XYZ file of C-alpha atoms in Angstrom:
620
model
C 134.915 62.026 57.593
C 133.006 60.450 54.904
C 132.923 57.064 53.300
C 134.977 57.805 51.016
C 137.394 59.674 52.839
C 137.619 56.777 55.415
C 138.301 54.439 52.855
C 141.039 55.951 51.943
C 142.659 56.685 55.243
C 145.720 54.145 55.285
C 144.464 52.915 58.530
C 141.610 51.367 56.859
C 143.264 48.874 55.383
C 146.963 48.663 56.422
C 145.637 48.176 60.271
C 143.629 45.359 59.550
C 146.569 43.720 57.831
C 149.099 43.895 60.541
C 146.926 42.743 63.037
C 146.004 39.865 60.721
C 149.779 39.048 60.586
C 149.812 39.353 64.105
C 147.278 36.574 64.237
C 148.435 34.237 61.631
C 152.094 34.255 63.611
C 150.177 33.836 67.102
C 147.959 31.049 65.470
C 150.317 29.109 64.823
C 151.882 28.633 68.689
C 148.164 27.936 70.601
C 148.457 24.318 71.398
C 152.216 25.008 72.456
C 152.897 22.823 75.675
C 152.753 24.532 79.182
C 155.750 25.479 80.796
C 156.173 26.559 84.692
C 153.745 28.916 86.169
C 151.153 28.718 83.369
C 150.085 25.446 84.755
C 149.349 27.218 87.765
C 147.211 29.746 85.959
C 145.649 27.223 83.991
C 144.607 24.780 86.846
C 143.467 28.436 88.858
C 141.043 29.520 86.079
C 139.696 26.137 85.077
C 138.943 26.487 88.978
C 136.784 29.308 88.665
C 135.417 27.610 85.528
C 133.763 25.183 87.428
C 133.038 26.725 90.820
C 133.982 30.131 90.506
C 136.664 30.302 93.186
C 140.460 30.271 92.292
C 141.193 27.213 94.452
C 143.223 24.668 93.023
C 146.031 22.367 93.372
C 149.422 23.771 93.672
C 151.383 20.838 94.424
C 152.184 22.145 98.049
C 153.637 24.920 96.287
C 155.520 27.417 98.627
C 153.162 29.722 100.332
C 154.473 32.932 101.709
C 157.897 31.668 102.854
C 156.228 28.253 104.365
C 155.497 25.109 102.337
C 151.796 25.359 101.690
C 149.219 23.180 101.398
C 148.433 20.611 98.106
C 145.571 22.881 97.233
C 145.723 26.520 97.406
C 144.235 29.972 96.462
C 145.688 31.936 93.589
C 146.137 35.125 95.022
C 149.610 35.614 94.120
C 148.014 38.796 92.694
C 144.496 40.088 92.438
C 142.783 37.662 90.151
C 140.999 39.917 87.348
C 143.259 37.454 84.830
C 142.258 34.538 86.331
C 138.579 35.541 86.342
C 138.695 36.850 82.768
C 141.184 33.214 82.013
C 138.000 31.226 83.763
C 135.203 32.943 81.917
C 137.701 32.073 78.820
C 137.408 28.660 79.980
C 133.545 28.672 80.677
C 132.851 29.439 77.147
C 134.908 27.741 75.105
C 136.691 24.798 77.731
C 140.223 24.518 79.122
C 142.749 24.336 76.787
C 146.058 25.457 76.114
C 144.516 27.195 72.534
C 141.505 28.868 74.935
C 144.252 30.233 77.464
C 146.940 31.151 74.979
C 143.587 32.633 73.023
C 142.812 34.539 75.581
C 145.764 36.717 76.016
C 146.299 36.957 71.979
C 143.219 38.376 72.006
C 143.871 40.908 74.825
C 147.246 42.230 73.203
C 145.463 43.127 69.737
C 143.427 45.250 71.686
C 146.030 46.653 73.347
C 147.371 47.324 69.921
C 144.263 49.142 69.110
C 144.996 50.976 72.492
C 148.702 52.061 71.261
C 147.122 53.250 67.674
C 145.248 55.347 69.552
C 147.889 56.494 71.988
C 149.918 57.501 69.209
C 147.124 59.354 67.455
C 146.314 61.223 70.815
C 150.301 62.178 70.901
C 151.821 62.384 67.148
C 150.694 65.994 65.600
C 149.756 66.262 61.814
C 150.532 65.732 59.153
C 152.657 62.446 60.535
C 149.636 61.490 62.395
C 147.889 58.665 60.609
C 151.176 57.140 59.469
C 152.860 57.561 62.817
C 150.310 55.296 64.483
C 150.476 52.560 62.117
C 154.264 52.774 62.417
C 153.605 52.014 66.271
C 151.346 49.223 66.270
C 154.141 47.516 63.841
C 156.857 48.221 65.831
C 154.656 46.972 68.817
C 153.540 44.442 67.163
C 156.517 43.193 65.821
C 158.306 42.666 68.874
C 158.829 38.824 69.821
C 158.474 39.952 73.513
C 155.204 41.564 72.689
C 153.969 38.409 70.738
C 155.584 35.541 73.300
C 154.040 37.735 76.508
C 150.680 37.514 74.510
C 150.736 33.742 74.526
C 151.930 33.436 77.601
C 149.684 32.810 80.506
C 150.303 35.398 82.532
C 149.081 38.776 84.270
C 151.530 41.360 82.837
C 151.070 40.405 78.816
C 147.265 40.587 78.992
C 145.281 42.434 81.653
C 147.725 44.237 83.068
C 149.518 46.016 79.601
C 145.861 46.147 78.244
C 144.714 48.343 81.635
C 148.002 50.690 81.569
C 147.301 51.729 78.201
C 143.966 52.824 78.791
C 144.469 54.701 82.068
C 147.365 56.439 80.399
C 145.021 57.226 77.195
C 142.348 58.442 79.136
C 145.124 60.641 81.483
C 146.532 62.322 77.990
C 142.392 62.747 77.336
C 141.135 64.414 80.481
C 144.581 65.880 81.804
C 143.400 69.551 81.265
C 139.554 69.338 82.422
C 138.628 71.829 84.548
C 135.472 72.922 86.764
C 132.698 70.260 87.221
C 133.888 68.198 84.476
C 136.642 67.862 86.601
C 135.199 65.627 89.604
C 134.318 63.200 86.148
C 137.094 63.204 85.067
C 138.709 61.997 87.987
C 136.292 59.265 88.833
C 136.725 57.919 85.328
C 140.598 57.884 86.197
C 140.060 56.460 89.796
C 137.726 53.744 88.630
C 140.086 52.304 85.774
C 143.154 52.696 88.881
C 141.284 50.843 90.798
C 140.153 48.283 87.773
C 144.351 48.071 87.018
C 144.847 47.270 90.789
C 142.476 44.042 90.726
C 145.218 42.721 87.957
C 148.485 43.705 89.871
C 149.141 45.666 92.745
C 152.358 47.160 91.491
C 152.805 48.692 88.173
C 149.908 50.953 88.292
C 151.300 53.047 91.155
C 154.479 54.102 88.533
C 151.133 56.190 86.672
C 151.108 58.149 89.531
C 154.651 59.465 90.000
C 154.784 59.725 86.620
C 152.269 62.293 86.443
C 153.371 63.876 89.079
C 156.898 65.223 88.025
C 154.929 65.316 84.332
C 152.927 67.701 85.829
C 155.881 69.416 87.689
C 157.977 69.757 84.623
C 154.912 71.519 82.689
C 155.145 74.292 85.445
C 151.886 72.799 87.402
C 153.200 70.870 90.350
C 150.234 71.452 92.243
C 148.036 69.991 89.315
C 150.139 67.195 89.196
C 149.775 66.426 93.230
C 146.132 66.790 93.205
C 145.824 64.530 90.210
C 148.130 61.743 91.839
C 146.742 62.326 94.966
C 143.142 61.885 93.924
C 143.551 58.836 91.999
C 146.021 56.983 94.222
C 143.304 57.953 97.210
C 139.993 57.128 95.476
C 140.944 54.464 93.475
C 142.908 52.455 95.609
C 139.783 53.044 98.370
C 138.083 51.697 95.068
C 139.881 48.616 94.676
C 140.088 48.031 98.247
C 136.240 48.257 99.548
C 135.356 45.981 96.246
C 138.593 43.269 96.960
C 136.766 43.631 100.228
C 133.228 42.707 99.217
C 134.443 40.143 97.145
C 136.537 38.224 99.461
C 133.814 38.115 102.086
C 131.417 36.929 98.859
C 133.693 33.920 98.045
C 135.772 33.418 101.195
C 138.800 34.148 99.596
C 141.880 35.566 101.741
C 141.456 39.244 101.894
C 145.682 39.452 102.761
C 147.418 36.981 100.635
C 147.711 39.302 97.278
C 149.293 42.116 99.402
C 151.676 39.454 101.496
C 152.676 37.901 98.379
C 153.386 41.568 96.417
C 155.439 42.778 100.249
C 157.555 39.342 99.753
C 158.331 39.943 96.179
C 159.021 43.866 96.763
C 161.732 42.677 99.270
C 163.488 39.706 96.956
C 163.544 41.908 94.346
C 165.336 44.522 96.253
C 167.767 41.254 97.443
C 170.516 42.625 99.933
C 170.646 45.925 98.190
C 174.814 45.307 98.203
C 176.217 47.102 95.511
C 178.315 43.407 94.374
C 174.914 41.428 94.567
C 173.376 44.394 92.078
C 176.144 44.421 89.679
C 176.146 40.309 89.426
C 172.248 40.034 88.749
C 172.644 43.047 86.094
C 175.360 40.736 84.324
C 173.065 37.684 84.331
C 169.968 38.737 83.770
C 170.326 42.252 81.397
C 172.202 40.384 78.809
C 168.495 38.077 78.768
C 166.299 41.318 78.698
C 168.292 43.062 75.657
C 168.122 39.824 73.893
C 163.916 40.061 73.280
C 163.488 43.933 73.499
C 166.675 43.839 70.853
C 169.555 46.123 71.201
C 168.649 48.226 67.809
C 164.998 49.034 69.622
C 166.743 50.339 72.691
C 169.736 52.189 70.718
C 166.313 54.092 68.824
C 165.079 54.216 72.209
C 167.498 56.204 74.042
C 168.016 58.761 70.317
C 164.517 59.491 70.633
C 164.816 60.419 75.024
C 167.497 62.396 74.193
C 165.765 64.069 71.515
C 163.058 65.099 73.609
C 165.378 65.976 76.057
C 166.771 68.806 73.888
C 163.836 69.634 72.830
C 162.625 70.419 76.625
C 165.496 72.358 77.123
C 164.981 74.345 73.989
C 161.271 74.903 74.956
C 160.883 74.564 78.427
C 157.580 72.814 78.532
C 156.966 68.936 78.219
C 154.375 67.747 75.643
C 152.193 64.908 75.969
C 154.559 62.068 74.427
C 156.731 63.315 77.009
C 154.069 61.548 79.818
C 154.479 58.056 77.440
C 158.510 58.478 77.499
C 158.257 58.523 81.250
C 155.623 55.740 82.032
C 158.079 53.491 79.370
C 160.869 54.430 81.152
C 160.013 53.966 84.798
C 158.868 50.719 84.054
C 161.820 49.790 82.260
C 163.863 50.747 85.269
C 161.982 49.270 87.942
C 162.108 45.939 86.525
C 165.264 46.279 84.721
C 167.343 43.353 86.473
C 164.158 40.895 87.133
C 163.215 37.772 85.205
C 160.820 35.060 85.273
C 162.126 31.596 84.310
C 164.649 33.019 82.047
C 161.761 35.383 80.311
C 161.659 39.234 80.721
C 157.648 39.124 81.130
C 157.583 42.134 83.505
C 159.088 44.130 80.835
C 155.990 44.200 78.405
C 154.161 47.121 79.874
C 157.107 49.555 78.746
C 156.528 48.123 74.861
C 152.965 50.648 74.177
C 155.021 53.337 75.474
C 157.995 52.555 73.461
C 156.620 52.207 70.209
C 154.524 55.469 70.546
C 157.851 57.217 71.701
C 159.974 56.050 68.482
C 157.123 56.673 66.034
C 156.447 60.008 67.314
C 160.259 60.730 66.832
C 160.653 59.145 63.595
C 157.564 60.562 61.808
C 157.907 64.012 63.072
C 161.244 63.962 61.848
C 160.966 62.344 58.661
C 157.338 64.625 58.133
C 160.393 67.422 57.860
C 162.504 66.456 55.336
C 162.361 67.470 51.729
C 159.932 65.779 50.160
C 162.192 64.513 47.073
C 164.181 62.920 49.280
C 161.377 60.820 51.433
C 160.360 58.591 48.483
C 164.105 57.400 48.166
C 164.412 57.346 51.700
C 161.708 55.037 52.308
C 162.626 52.199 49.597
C 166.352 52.219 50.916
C 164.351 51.838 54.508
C 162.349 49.096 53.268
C 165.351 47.204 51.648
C 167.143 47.380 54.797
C 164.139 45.663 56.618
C 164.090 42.725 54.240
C 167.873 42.648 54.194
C 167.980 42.286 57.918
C 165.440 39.840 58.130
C 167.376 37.867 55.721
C 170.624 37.801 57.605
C 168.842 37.421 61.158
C 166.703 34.749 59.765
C 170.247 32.722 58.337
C 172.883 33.668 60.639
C 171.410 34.894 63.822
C 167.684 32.829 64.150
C 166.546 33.014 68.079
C 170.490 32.404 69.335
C 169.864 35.949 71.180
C 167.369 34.035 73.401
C 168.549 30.994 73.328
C 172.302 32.213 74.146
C 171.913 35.701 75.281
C 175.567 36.050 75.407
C 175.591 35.657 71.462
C 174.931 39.520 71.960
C 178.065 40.222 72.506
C 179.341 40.428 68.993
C 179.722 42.792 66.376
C 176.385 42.221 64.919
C 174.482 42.631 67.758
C 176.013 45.336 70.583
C 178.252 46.492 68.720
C 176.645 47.547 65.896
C 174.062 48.893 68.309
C 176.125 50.704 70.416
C 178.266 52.530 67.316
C 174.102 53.310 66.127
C 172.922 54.628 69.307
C 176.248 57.161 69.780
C 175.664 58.678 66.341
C 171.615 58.632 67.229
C 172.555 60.828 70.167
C 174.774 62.950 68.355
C 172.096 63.661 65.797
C 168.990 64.091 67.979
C 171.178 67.342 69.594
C 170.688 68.844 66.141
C 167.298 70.665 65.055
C 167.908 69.396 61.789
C 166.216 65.898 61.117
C 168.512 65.264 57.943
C 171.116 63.003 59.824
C 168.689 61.791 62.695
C 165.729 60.701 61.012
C 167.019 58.365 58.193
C 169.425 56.941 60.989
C 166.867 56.269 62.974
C 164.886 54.651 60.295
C 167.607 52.203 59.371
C 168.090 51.117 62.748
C 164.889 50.397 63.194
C 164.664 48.694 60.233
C 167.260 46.767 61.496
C 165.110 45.704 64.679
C 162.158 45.164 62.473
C 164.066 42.962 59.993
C 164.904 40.810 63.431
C 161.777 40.625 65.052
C 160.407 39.750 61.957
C 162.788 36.579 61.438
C 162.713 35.856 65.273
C 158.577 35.671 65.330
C 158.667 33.718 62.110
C 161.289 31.377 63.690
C 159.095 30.968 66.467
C 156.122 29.181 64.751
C 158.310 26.569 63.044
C 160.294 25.214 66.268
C 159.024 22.686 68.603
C 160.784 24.013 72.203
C 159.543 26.490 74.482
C 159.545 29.927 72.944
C 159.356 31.669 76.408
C 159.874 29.944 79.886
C 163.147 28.327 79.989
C 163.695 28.776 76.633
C 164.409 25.933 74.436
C 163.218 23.498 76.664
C 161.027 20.239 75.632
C 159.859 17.180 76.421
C 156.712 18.228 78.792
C 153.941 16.128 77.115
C 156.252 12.968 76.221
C 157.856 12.691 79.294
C 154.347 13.057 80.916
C 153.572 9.419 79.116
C 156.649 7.720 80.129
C 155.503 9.351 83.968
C 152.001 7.388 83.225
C 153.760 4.183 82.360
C 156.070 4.122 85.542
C 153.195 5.102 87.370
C 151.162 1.864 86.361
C 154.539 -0.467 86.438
C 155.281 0.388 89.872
C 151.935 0.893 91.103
C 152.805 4.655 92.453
C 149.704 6.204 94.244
C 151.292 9.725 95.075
C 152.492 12.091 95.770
C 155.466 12.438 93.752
C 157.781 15.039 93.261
C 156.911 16.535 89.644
C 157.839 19.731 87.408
C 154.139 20.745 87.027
C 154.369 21.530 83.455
C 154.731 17.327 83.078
C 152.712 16.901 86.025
C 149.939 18.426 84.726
C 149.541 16.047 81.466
C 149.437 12.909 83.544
C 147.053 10.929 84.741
C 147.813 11.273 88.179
C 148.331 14.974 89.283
C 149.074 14.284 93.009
C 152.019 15.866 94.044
C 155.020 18.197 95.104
C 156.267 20.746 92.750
C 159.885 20.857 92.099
C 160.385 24.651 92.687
C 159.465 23.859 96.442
C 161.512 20.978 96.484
C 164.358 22.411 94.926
C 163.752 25.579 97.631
C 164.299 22.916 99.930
C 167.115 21.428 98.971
C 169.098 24.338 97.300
C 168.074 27.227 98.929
C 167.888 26.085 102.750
C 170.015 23.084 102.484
C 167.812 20.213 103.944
C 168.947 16.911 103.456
C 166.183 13.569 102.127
C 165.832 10.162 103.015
C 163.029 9.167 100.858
C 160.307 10.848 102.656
C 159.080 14.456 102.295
C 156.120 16.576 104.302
C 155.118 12.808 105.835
C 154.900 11.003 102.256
C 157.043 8.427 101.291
C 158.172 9.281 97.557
C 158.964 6.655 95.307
C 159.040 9.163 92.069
C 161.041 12.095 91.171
C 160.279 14.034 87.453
C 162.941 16.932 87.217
C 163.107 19.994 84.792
C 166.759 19.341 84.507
C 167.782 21.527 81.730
C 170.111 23.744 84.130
C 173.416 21.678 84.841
C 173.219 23.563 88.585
C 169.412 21.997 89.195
C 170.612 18.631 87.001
C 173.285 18.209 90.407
C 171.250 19.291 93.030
C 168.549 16.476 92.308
C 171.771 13.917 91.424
C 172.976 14.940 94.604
C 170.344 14.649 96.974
C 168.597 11.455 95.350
C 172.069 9.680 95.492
C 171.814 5.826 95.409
C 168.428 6.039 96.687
C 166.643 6.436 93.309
C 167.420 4.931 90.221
C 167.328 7.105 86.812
C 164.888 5.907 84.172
C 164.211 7.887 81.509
C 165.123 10.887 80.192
C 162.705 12.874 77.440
C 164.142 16.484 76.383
C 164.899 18.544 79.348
C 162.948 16.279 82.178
C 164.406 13.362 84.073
C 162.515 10.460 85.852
C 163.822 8.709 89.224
C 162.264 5.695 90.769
C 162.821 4.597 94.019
C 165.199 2.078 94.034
C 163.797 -0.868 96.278
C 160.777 -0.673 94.068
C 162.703 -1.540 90.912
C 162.621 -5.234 90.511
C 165.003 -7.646 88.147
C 168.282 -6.513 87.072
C 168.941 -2.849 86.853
C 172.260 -1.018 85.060
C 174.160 1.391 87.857
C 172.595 4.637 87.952
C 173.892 7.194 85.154
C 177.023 9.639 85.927
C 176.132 12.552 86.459
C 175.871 14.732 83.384
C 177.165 18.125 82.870
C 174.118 19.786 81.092
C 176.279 21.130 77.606
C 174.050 18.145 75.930
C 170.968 20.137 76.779
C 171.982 23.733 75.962
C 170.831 23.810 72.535
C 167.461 22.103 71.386
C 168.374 22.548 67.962
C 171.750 20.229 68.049
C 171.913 16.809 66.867
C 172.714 15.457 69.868
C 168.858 15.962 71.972
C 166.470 16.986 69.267
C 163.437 17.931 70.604
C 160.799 15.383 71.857
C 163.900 12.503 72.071
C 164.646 10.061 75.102
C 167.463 8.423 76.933
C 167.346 5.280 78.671
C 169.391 5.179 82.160
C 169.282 1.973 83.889
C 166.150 0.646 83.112
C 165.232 -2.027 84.924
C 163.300 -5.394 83.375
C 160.128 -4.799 84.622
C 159.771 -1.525 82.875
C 157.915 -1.604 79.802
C 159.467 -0.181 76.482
C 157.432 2.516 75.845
C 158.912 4.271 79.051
C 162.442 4.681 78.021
C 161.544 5.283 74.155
C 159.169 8.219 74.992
C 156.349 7.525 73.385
C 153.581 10.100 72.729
């Protein structure tokens, strides 16, 4: 191509511009607050920052089914994340902008990844279009953007590493003769490079290919491809998790103990009444942030290929991304983390190439008069959709996923998606393809609002959604520390503790295992330590009574900052004290946005004299 020729290809300028959007709405949520298991990650990495191990303190975090020690290693998973979160860290410090920097950076090259994914997949002439169209509807996703600033495995490393392996699959699928042993390697050495970020997802690749392989009329290509990767590169990942655990004396087991234990609790009873309750709670959540218009497009475009697999009787290549997007969505259909669908993320790639390819291909065929018209009617439905979502609807999907159950949301969605069906049965793309386009105009005029919305509010935008109060609460947790002269350890949500001054002690998740989950009973003392504090993530009205409950007249409420309450001991609090506070049912805390807890606002409850005033008013 020349220069000239390249400077007029549209992605020469319109890709630049939609990642710089990407950037100016990611910019804007850096220095948000840590909430749950980023602290982990962030206390992990600033680990290997400093001595190169990920050793840190966990708070005597549960281990395995046991209560574990205060400090721990990280091996939840294998830690390429951490190490590429450390070297983050190395270069420009710990910070919640480095970490949250890290992963932004990460998913805009996995954005370049999906341009070229849908570049390897869409056919002329809908080529160069159709892979801008997928890095905005990738792009444009608030899970995509949230699981970017999100310290975690599965929006960074893990997304990033999928793509490529299933790029480079699409690439070197039909090598033959010496060029095949290459080929292979190459594939085997990014497998095993996928495996040292998670020990799960990467293994879906492989059945994929196989019955991709199968369905092309080459099962025995498909085996021998599967067969050779899974073999070599897991051999791969093993003999160099080997070497490196023997380098650093890390514990060679724990990632594959830790992936067995969450294999089996996500699997839970396997009752069919235990399956159908966790699809109720927690798919409502999951359509919320991939949107219901997305996964109405979504299911047009499967069936669409579908047909077109019976009419020809051979898959193409976007047929491989339908089924990688797919079998991920599946697998982790009915799990959450914290309220957040992060496991979800490495379907989105997949996704986006699957709708664009559908969409352009389809719209590539209409009559040409009628695309101009088409595409300003298209365009006016995106800004008119991001006008309504951005006054009536905001983030209530995620903040009240049951808010999806209206007109405007599933049922509007579900009425689409029938008709989208109906139409991708037909070879014609008249009916289809501008149906498809206003739908996903309709996602694209929400996403838009929803990841604009995101950068002006002050709650969490991911974990436990709408919650607040981590860094204020963390100064009213200095100031009882110093007025009661508490050494440690105390019982702490980690995403406070971890803005304090004094960082020794038990995470809530294991005490709340404790006292929820197994149903042991507290008298003030806890693994041998006498605990004279308790700071609760209370935003849940069920975790709100189980602290209530087993703290009883024990512990005296302080202060309560957003979504966090602070016990002290009672026979520590000196002077006259009010009676503790009545137990309250949680409505108060359900929406961050009411009048009644703004964000960042505190509530004194029986604070003693000796107390000084800066504890109950929250001060930063």
């Amino acid at each position: 191509m020349s220069a000239l020729g390249f400077l007029r290809h549209p992605a020469c300028w319109l890709l630049p511009a939609v990642l710089a959007a990407y950037f100016w709405v990611t910019a804007a949520q850096l220095d948000a607050p840590f909430a749950w298991d980023e602290v982990n990650f962030f206390w992990n990495a600033e680990a290997i920052a400093r001595h190169g191990v990920p050793y840190a303190n966990a708070g005597f975090l549960s281990d395995r089914g046991t209560i574990g020690k205060q400090y721990q290693y990280g091996l939840w998973h294998p830690p390429l994340y951490l190490y590429t979160l450390g070297l983050g860290f190395k270069l420009f410090g710990p910070s919640e902008t480095t970490a949250r920097g890290v992963g932004v950076v990460i998913m805009a090259l996995t954005a370049l990844g999906v341009y070229a994914l849908a570049r390897q997949t869409i056919p002329t002439p809908a080529r160069d279009w159709g892979a801008l169209l997928a890095v905005v509807i990738f792009l444009a996703s608030p899970l995509v953007i949230q699981s970017a600033l999100v310290l975690d495995i599965d929006g960074t490393v893990l997304t990033l590493l999928v793509v490529l392996w299933a790029l480079a699959y699409l690439r070197l699928e039909d090598t033959h003769g010496r060029r095949l042993v290459v080929a292979l390697a190459l594939l085997s050495g990014l497998f095993a490079v996928a495996l040292w970020a998670k020990l799960t997802t990467p293994f879906f690749l492989l059945g994929v290919v196989l019955v991709y392989q199968t369905l092309r009329g080459q099962p025995l290509r498909g085996l021998a491809h599967a067969s050779a990767v899974g073999v070599f590169g897991g051999l791969l990942f093993w003999g160099t998790w080997d070497l490196a655990c023997r380098q650093l004396g890390m514990p060679f087991e724990m990632p594959f103990q830790v992936t067995w234990l969450e294999l089996h609790d996500a699997v839970g009873s396997g009752h069919s009444a235990e399956l159908a309750e966790r699809v109720e709670s927690q798919a409502l959540p999951i359509l919320a942030w991939v949107s219901p218009y997305l996964v109405a497009v979504y299911v047009g475009a499967g069936v669409a290929r579908l047909a077109a697999l019976a009419r020809r009787r051979r898959l193409e290549p976007v047929d491989f991304l339908l089924g990688v997007g797919t079998v991920i969505a599946l697998v982790y259909f009915v799990k959450l983390a914290a309220g957040f669908p992060k496991y979800h993320i490495a379907m989105m790639p997949f996704w986006a190439v699957v709708l664009a390819h559908w969409l352009t291909v389809s719209w590539a065929r209409l009559p040409r008069p009628a695309v101009p018209v088409l595409l300003v009617l298209t365009g006016e439905a995106v800004i008119g959709a991001a006008w309504y979502a951005r006054t009536f609807i905001a983030d209530s999907w995620m903040l009240f996923p049951q808010a999806l159950e209206t007109l405007e949301a599933l049922g509007i969605a579900l009425l689409l998606g029938f008709f989208l069906v109906q139409g991708a049965l037909f070879r014609t793309p008249a009916f289809a393809a501008p149906l498809a386009g206003f739908t996903l105009a309709l996602y694209l005029g929400w996403a838009i609002s929803a990841d604009w919305y995101h950068t002006q509010v002050t709650y969490s935008t991911n974990y436990w959604y709408g919650s607040t109060g981590q860094r204020q609460m963390a100064v009213a947790v200095n100031d009882l520390l110093r007025t009661y002269n508490i050494k440690g350890p105390y019982i702490g949500a980690k995403e406070v503790v971890v803005y304090t001054d004094n960082q020794f002690f038990l995470d809530q998740d294991t005490v709340y295992w404790l006292w929820s989950e197994r149903g042991e009973a507290f008298d003030g003392q806890l693994l041998g330590y006498d605990i004279h504090l308790v700071v609760a993530w209370v935003r849940d009205p069920w975790v709100r009574h189980v602290f209530m409950e087993r703290l009883g007249d024990r512990y005296v409420p302080m202060v309560e900052i957003g979504d966090y309450l602070a016990f002290v001991q009672r026979t520590l609090v000196t002077g006259p004290a009010a009676p503790p506070a009545t137990e309250a049912s949680g409505d108060e805390h359900d929406d961050p946005r009411g009048e009644e807890a703004p964000p960042g606002t505190a509530t004194a409850v029986g604070i003693p004299a000796a107390a000084s005033s800066a504890v109950w008013r929250g001060e930063p």
